[in-house]
Amino acid sequence: MKRYWPLFRKTMDDGQREVDMDVIQPLNRTANGIIPRCADVSEPSTNIPQRNEQEDTSTNQNETNSERQQHSDEEGWQDVDIYEQSEVPLPYENINRDSQNDVTLSDLSVATTTERDMEFEADQIEFHEELGQGQFGKVHKAKAHFNHDHRGSMIVAVKTVKAHASPEVREDMLKELRMMMRLIHPNVVTLLGYCTRSDPVMLVVEYVPNGDLLSFLRKDRATRSVTYANLHAESRTLQNSDLISFAWQVSKGMSYLAKMQCIHRDLAARNILVGENKTCKVSDFGLAREGPEYKKVTDSPLPLRWMAPETLSRRRLYTTKSDVWSFGVLLYEIVTLGSLPYWTMSAQQAAEEVQRGLILEKPIHCTDDL
């Protein structure tokens, strides 16, 4: 993934330095066939049977690529369930894209808010429509009433755990909460509060009005068949500079997470939210973990198409570099306006090929300038 490292690395080195996106000149070229045919085809979910083999902790860290390939049938990703793009609940999949309601954070001193100040009572949350749901939780649009400090009320998004969820799922929600309390960055979704003293446990985060990046990209694609062009500023059609901006903003958010020693583990277009003025924010820290590296030991669904080779191996080792690999797959999603990575293969086949050295090639329509 060396081709993707410079963009990510630059933000890590430069820290707070910003780039004026106005200097990026629109590229007056039309890319024919931007969306590969059948790119949205996805396979039914496949549950891989559990295996009882003990992990070989004495694996030689200097194992060669050929030796890894010989062990491809024993790799750890086969121990767990996987999920396909069509099965992943988008966090804001039912948002009205024409809504003008946007969250205002200027009057919230998030950086100085104490844990006690962030605790909500259940009656301070007024639930509105459901925005999305998954196997263990739901996301609602809601109005939060800040009774304790006279901050009034504001529109928020509330993530809850379903009543039938296991204690492990509840604990995962609390881990996500502890993770998000440390994070303050314009390209990372902001935690506004939580409710842990009653069931269901709730995370209260900023409401991002334009939904997830995957749907945002596909919506733009659907309005103009299979090509895109750089039109005048009033056009709703995305320009090359927009795509570059999306990638740049995500890289800034992920660079910040790396500095905070946060490994996301599920970076994909579905987990990037789009706000006003096409601002991108990294979201969904349900799989995120703290520390410079993390060894996966639990059997939970895995997003195989976005995973780096070392995370597919028997060691299941996650580091910031694993997120860099996923960022490269995200770039493919961006330039193809939401196509499924490795769309000609099943998720299992893609994982096997990635371990043998396969990487996503530049789409044929993607110019060198882009």
Coordinates of C-alpha atoms in Angstrom, one line a residue:
M1 CA 0.0 0.0 0.0
K2 CA 3.0 2.3 -0.5
R3 CA 1.0 4.3 -3.1
Y4 CA -1.5 5.4 -0.4
W5 CA 1.0 6.1 2.4
P6 CA 2.2 9.5 1.3
L7 CA -1.2 11.2 1.6
F8 CA -1.8 9.6 5.1
R9 CA 1.8 10.2 6.2
K10 CA 1.8 13.8 5.2
T11 CA -1.0 14.7 7.5
M12 CA 0.7 12.8 10.3
D13 CA 3.9 14.8 9.8
D14 CA 2.3 18.1 9.3
G15 CA 0.0 18.0 12.3
Q16 CA -2.5 20.9 12.2
R17 CA -1.4 22.2 8.8
E18 CA -4.5 22.7 6.5
V19 CA -4.7 22.6 2.8
D20 CA -6.8 25.1 0.9
M21 CA -8.9 23.0 -1.4
D22 CA -9.6 26.0 -3.6
V23 CA -6.1 25.6 -5.0
I24 CA -7.0 22.2 -6.5
Q25 CA -8.0 23.0 -10.0
P26 CA -10.9 21.1 -11.5
L27 CA -9.8 18.6 -14.1
N28 CA -11.8 19.2 -17.3
R29 CA -12.0 15.5 -18.3
T30 CA -14.8 13.1 -18.5
A31 CA -14.2 9.6 -17.3
N32 CA -16.3 7.2 -19.4
G33 CA -17.6 4.1 -17.6
I34 CA -16.7 5.3 -14.2
I35 CA -18.8 2.6 -12.6
P36 CA -17.9 -1.0 -13.6
R37 CA -20.9 -3.1 -14.6
C38 CA -22.3 -5.3 -11.8
A39 CA -20.1 -3.4 -9.3
D40 CA -22.8 -3.4 -6.7
V41 CA -23.4 -7.2 -6.8
S42 CA -22.7 -8.8 -3.5
E43 CA -23.0 -12.3 -2.2
P44 CA -25.2 -13.7 0.5
S45 CA -23.6 -13.8 4.0
T46 CA -21.4 -16.8 4.6
N47 CA -21.0 -18.1 8.1
I48 CA -17.6 -19.9 8.5
P49 CA -17.7 -22.8 10.9
Q50 CA -15.8 -22.3 14.1
R51 CA -12.5 -24.1 14.5
N52 CA -11.0 -25.3 17.8
E53 CA -7.4 -25.2 16.8
Q54 CA -5.2 -23.3 19.3
E55 CA -3.4 -20.4 17.8
D56 CA 0.3 -21.1 17.3
T57 CA 2.0 -18.5 19.3
S58 CA 5.4 -19.5 18.2
T59 CA 4.8 -18.4 14.6
N60 CA 8.1 -17.2 13.1
Q61 CA 7.7 -13.4 12.6
N62 CA 10.2 -13.7 9.7
E63 CA 8.0 -16.2 7.8
T64 CA 8.3 -15.7 4.1
N65 CA 5.5 -14.8 1.7
S66 CA 5.6 -18.3 0.2
E67 CA 5.3 -19.9 3.6
R68 CA 2.3 -17.7 4.3
Q69 CA 0.7 -18.7 1.1
Q70 CA 1.2 -22.4 2.0
H71 CA -0.8 -21.8 5.2
S72 CA -3.6 -19.9 3.4
D73 CA -6.1 -22.7 4.3
E74 CA -5.3 -22.2 8.0
E75 CA -5.6 -18.4 8.2
G76 CA -7.4 -16.9 11.1
W77 CA -10.0 -15.0 9.2
Q78 CA -11.7 -18.3 8.4
D79 CA -12.6 -18.7 12.0
V80 CA -15.2 -16.0 12.1
D81 CA -18.3 -14.7 10.4
I82 CA -17.9 -12.2 7.6
Y83 CA -20.2 -9.5 6.3
E84 CA -20.7 -8.2 2.8
Q85 CA -21.4 -4.6 1.8
S86 CA -25.1 -5.2 1.3
E87 CA -25.4 -6.6 4.9
V88 CA -23.6 -3.7 6.6
P89 CA -26.2 -1.3 8.1
L90 CA -25.4 2.2 7.0
P91 CA -25.4 4.4 10.1
Y92 CA -27.6 7.1 8.5
E93 CA -29.2 5.2 5.7
N94 CA -32.7 6.7 6.0
I95 CA -31.7 10.4 6.2
N96 CA -33.6 12.8 4.1
R97 CA -30.8 14.2 1.9
D98 CA -32.7 17.5 1.5
S99 CA -32.8 18.2 5.2
Q100 CA -31.4 21.6 6.2
N101 CA -31.1 20.6 9.9
D102 CA -27.4 20.7 10.9
V103 CA -25.8 20.4 14.2
T104 CA -24.2 23.5 15.8
L105 CA -21.2 22.8 18.0
S106 CA -19.9 26.3 18.4
D107 CA -21.7 26.8 21.8
L108 CA -20.4 23.4 23.2
S109 CA -17.1 23.4 25.0
V110 CA -16.5 19.7 24.3
A111 CA -12.8 19.9 25.1
T112 CA -13.5 21.1 28.7
T113 CA -16.6 19.0 29.4
T114 CA -16.3 16.7 32.3
E115 CA -17.6 13.1 32.4
R116 CA -20.4 14.1 34.8
D117 CA -21.5 16.9 32.5
M118 CA -21.7 14.5 29.6
E119 CA -24.1 12.1 31.4
F120 CA -27.7 12.4 30.1
E121 CA -30.8 11.2 31.8
A122 CA -33.2 9.2 29.6
D123 CA -35.9 11.9 29.7
Q124 CA -33.4 14.5 28.2
I125 CA -33.5 12.6 24.9
E126 CA -36.5 13.1 22.6
F127 CA -36.4 10.4 19.9
H128 CA -37.3 11.2 16.3
E129 CA -37.1 8.9 13.3
E130 CA -34.8 5.9 13.0
L131 CA -31.8 6.5 10.8
G132 CA -30.4 3.0 10.7
Q133 CA -30.0 -0.3 12.5
G134 CA -27.8 -3.3 12.8
Q135 CA -27.8 -6.7 14.4
F136 CA -27.3 -5.3 17.9
G137 CA -28.1 -1.6 17.8
K138 CA -30.0 1.3 16.3
V139 CA -29.3 4.9 15.4
H140 CA -32.0 7.5 15.8
K141 CA -32.3 11.2 15.0
A142 CA -33.2 12.9 18.3
K143 CA -33.4 16.1 20.2
A144 CA -31.2 16.4 23.2
H145 CA -32.2 18.8 26.0
F146 CA -29.2 20.2 27.9
N147 CA -31.1 20.9 31.1
H148 CA -28.1 20.8 33.4
D149 CA -26.2 23.8 31.9
H150 CA -28.8 25.9 30.1
R151 CA -27.4 25.1 26.7
G152 CA -30.9 24.6 25.3
S153 CA -31.5 21.8 22.9
M154 CA -30.1 20.6 19.6
I155 CA -30.6 17.9 17.0
V156 CA -28.3 14.9 17.6
A157 CA -27.9 11.3 16.6
V158 CA -28.3 8.6 19.3
K159 CA -26.9 5.1 19.1
T160 CA -28.5 2.5 21.3
V161 CA -28.1 -1.1 22.1
K162 CA -31.0 -3.4 21.5
A163 CA -32.8 -4.9 24.5
H164 CA -31.8 -8.5 23.5
A165 CA -28.1 -7.7 23.1
S166 CA -25.6 -9.7 25.1
P167 CA -23.5 -8.3 27.9
E168 CA -20.5 -8.4 25.5
V169 CA -22.3 -6.1 23.1
R170 CA -23.1 -3.7 25.9
E171 CA -19.4 -3.8 26.9
D172 CA -18.4 -3.0 23.3
M173 CA -20.6 0.0 23.4
L174 CA -18.9 1.2 26.6
K175 CA -15.5 0.7 25.0
E176 CA -16.7 2.8 22.0
L177 CA -17.8 5.5 24.5
R178 CA -14.5 5.5 26.3
M179 CA -12.7 5.7 23.0
M180 CA -14.8 8.6 21.7
M181 CA -14.4 10.7 24.9
R182 CA -10.7 11.2 24.0
L183 CA -11.3 12.3 20.4
I184 CA -11.8 15.9 19.3
H185 CA -11.2 16.7 15.7
P186 CA -13.2 18.4 12.9
N187 CA -12.9 15.2 10.7
V188 CA -14.0 12.9 13.5
V189 CA -17.6 12.6 14.7
T190 CA -18.0 14.4 18.0
L191 CA -19.3 12.7 21.1
L192 CA -21.8 15.0 22.9
G193 CA -22.8 12.8 25.8
Y194 CA -24.1 9.4 26.9
C195 CA -26.7 7.7 29.0
T196 CA -25.3 4.7 31.0
R197 CA -27.4 4.8 34.2
S198 CA -30.4 3.2 32.6
D199 CA -31.2 0.9 29.7
P200 CA -30.7 1.1 26.9
V201 CA -27.2 2.5 27.0
M202 CA -27.0 5.4 24.6
L203 CA -24.3 7.4 22.9
V204 CA -25.2 10.9 21.9
V205 CA -23.2 12.2 19.0
E206 CA -23.4 15.1 16.6
Y207 CA -26.0 14.8 13.8
V208 CA -24.4 14.8 10.4
P209 CA -27.2 15.7 7.9
N210 CA -26.0 14.2 4.6
G211 CA -25.5 10.6 5.7
D212 CA -22.8 8.2 4.9
L213 CA -20.2 8.7 2.1
L214 CA -21.1 5.5 0.4
S215 CA -24.7 6.5 -0.1
F216 CA -23.6 10.0 -1.0
L217 CA -21.4 8.8 -3.7
R218 CA -23.9 6.3 -5.1
K219 CA -26.7 8.9 -5.1
D220 CA -24.6 11.2 -7.2
R221 CA -23.8 8.4 -9.6
A222 CA -27.4 7.4 -10.0
T223 CA -28.4 10.9 -11.2
R224 CA -26.0 10.8 -14.2
S225 CA -25.8 7.3 -15.5
V226 CA -22.3 5.9 -15.6
T227 CA -20.1 9.0 -16.2
Y228 CA -19.3 12.1 -14.4
A229 CA -18.0 15.5 -15.5
N230 CA -16.8 18.7 -14.0
L231 CA -19.6 21.1 -14.5
H232 CA -20.3 24.6 -13.3
A233 CA -20.4 25.3 -9.6
E234 CA -24.2 25.1 -9.3
S235 CA -24.2 21.5 -10.5
R236 CA -24.9 18.8 -8.1
T237 CA -22.4 16.6 -9.9
L238 CA -19.3 15.8 -8.0
Q239 CA -16.0 17.2 -9.4
N240 CA -12.6 15.6 -9.2
S241 CA -11.7 18.2 -6.6
D242 CA -14.6 16.9 -4.4
L243 CA -13.2 13.4 -4.6
I244 CA -9.8 14.6 -3.7
S245 CA -11.3 16.6 -0.8
F246 CA -13.1 13.6 0.5
A247 CA -9.8 11.6 0.6
W248 CA -7.9 14.4 2.1
Q249 CA -10.4 15.0 4.9
V250 CA -10.5 11.3 5.8
S251 CA -6.7 11.2 5.8
K252 CA -6.7 14.1 8.3
G253 CA -9.2 12.4 10.6
M254 CA -7.3 9.1 10.4
S255 CA -4.0 10.8 11.0
Y256 CA -5.4 12.3 14.2
L257 CA -6.6 8.8 15.3
A258 CA -3.2 7.4 14.7
K259 CA -1.6 10.1 16.9
M260 CA -4.2 9.2 19.6
Q261 CA -3.1 5.6 19.2
C262 CA -6.6 4.6 18.1
I263 CA -6.9 1.8 15.5
H264 CA -10.2 2.1 13.7
R265 CA -10.3 -1.4 12.1
D266 CA -13.4 -0.7 10.0
L267 CA -12.5 2.2 7.8
A268 CA -14.8 2.2 4.8
A269 CA -17.0 4.7 2.9
R270 CA -20.1 3.4 4.9
N271 CA -18.4 4.6 8.1
I272 CA -17.6 8.2 6.8
L273 CA -20.4 10.7 7.4
V274 CA -20.9 13.8 5.2
G275 CA -22.0 17.1 6.7
E276 CA -22.7 20.5 5.3
N277 CA -20.2 21.8 2.7
K278 CA -19.2 18.2 2.0
T279 CA -17.3 17.9 5.3
C280 CA -16.3 14.3 5.9
K281 CA -16.1 12.8 9.4
V282 CA -14.8 9.4 10.5
S283 CA -17.5 7.6 12.5
D284 CA -18.5 4.2 13.9
F285 CA -15.9 3.2 16.5
G286 CA -17.6 0.0 17.4
L287 CA -14.5 -2.0 16.3
A288 CA -11.9 0.6 17.2
R289 CA -9.2 -0.3 19.8
E290 CA -6.6 1.6 21.7
G291 CA -2.8 1.0 21.6
P292 CA -0.1 0.9 19.0
E293 CA -1.1 -2.6 17.9
Y294 CA -4.0 -4.9 18.7
K295 CA -4.3 -8.6 18.3
K296 CA -7.9 -9.7 17.6
V297 CA -9.0 -12.6 19.8
T298 CA -12.8 -12.5 19.6
D299 CA -14.9 -14.1 16.9
S300 CA -17.0 -11.3 15.4
P301 CA -18.0 -10.4 11.8
L302 CA -15.1 -9.1 9.7
P303 CA -15.1 -6.7 6.7
L304 CA -12.8 -8.9 4.7
R305 CA -12.7 -6.7 1.5
W306 CA -11.2 -3.8 3.5
M307 CA -8.7 -5.8 5.6
A308 CA -4.9 -5.7 5.3
P309 CA -3.0 -9.0 4.8
E310 CA -1.6 -9.0 8.3
T311 CA -5.1 -8.8 9.7
L312 CA -6.2 -11.8 7.6
S313 CA -3.4 -14.0 8.9
R314 CA -3.5 -16.3 11.8
R315 CA -2.0 -13.7 14.0
R316 CA -4.8 -11.2 13.2
L317 CA -2.5 -8.3 14.1
Y318 CA -3.9 -4.7 13.7
T319 CA -1.8 -1.6 13.6
T320 CA -2.1 1.9 12.2
K321 CA -0.7 0.5 9.0
S322 CA -3.7 -1.8 8.8
D323 CA -5.9 1.3 8.7
V324 CA -3.7 2.7 6.0
W325 CA -4.5 -0.3 3.8
S326 CA -8.2 0.2 4.5
F327 CA -7.7 3.8 3.5
G328 CA -6.4 2.6 0.1
V329 CA -9.6 0.5 -0.4
L330 CA -11.6 3.6 0.6
L331 CA -9.9 5.5 -2.2
Y332 CA -11.1 2.9 -4.6
E333 CA -14.7 3.4 -3.3
I334 CA -14.3 7.2 -3.7
V335 CA -13.0 7.2 -7.3
T336 CA -15.6 4.6 -8.4
L337 CA -18.4 6.4 -6.6
G338 CA -19.2 3.6 -4.3
S339 CA -18.3 0.4 -6.1
L340 CA -17.8 -2.8 -4.2
P341 CA -14.0 -3.6 -3.9
Y342 CA -13.0 -6.8 -5.6
W343 CA -16.5 -7.0 -7.0
T344 CA -15.8 -10.0 -9.3
M345 CA -14.8 -12.1 -6.3
S346 CA -16.5 -13.4 -3.2
A347 CA -15.2 -12.0 0.1
Q348 CA -13.4 -15.2 0.9
Q349 CA -11.7 -15.2 -2.5
A350 CA -10.7 -11.6 -2.2
A351 CA -9.1 -12.3 1.2
E352 CA -7.2 -15.3 -0.2
E353 CA -5.9 -13.2 -3.1
V354 CA -4.9 -10.3 -0.9
Q355 CA -2.8 -12.7 1.2
R356 CA -1.1 -13.8 -2.0
G357 CA -0.2 -10.2 -2.9
L358 CA -3.3 -8.8 -4.7
I359 CA -3.9 -5.1 -4.5
L360 CA -6.7 -3.0 -6.1
E361 CA -5.5 -1.6 -9.4
K362 CA -6.3 1.9 -10.4
P363 CA -9.7 2.0 -12.2
I364 CA -9.3 2.3 -16.0
H365 CA -11.3 5.5 -16.0
C366 CA -9.2 7.2 -13.3
T367 CA -6.8 9.7 -14.7
D368 CA -3.2 10.0 -13.5
D369 CA -3.9 13.5 -12.4
L370 CA -6.7 12.3 -10.1

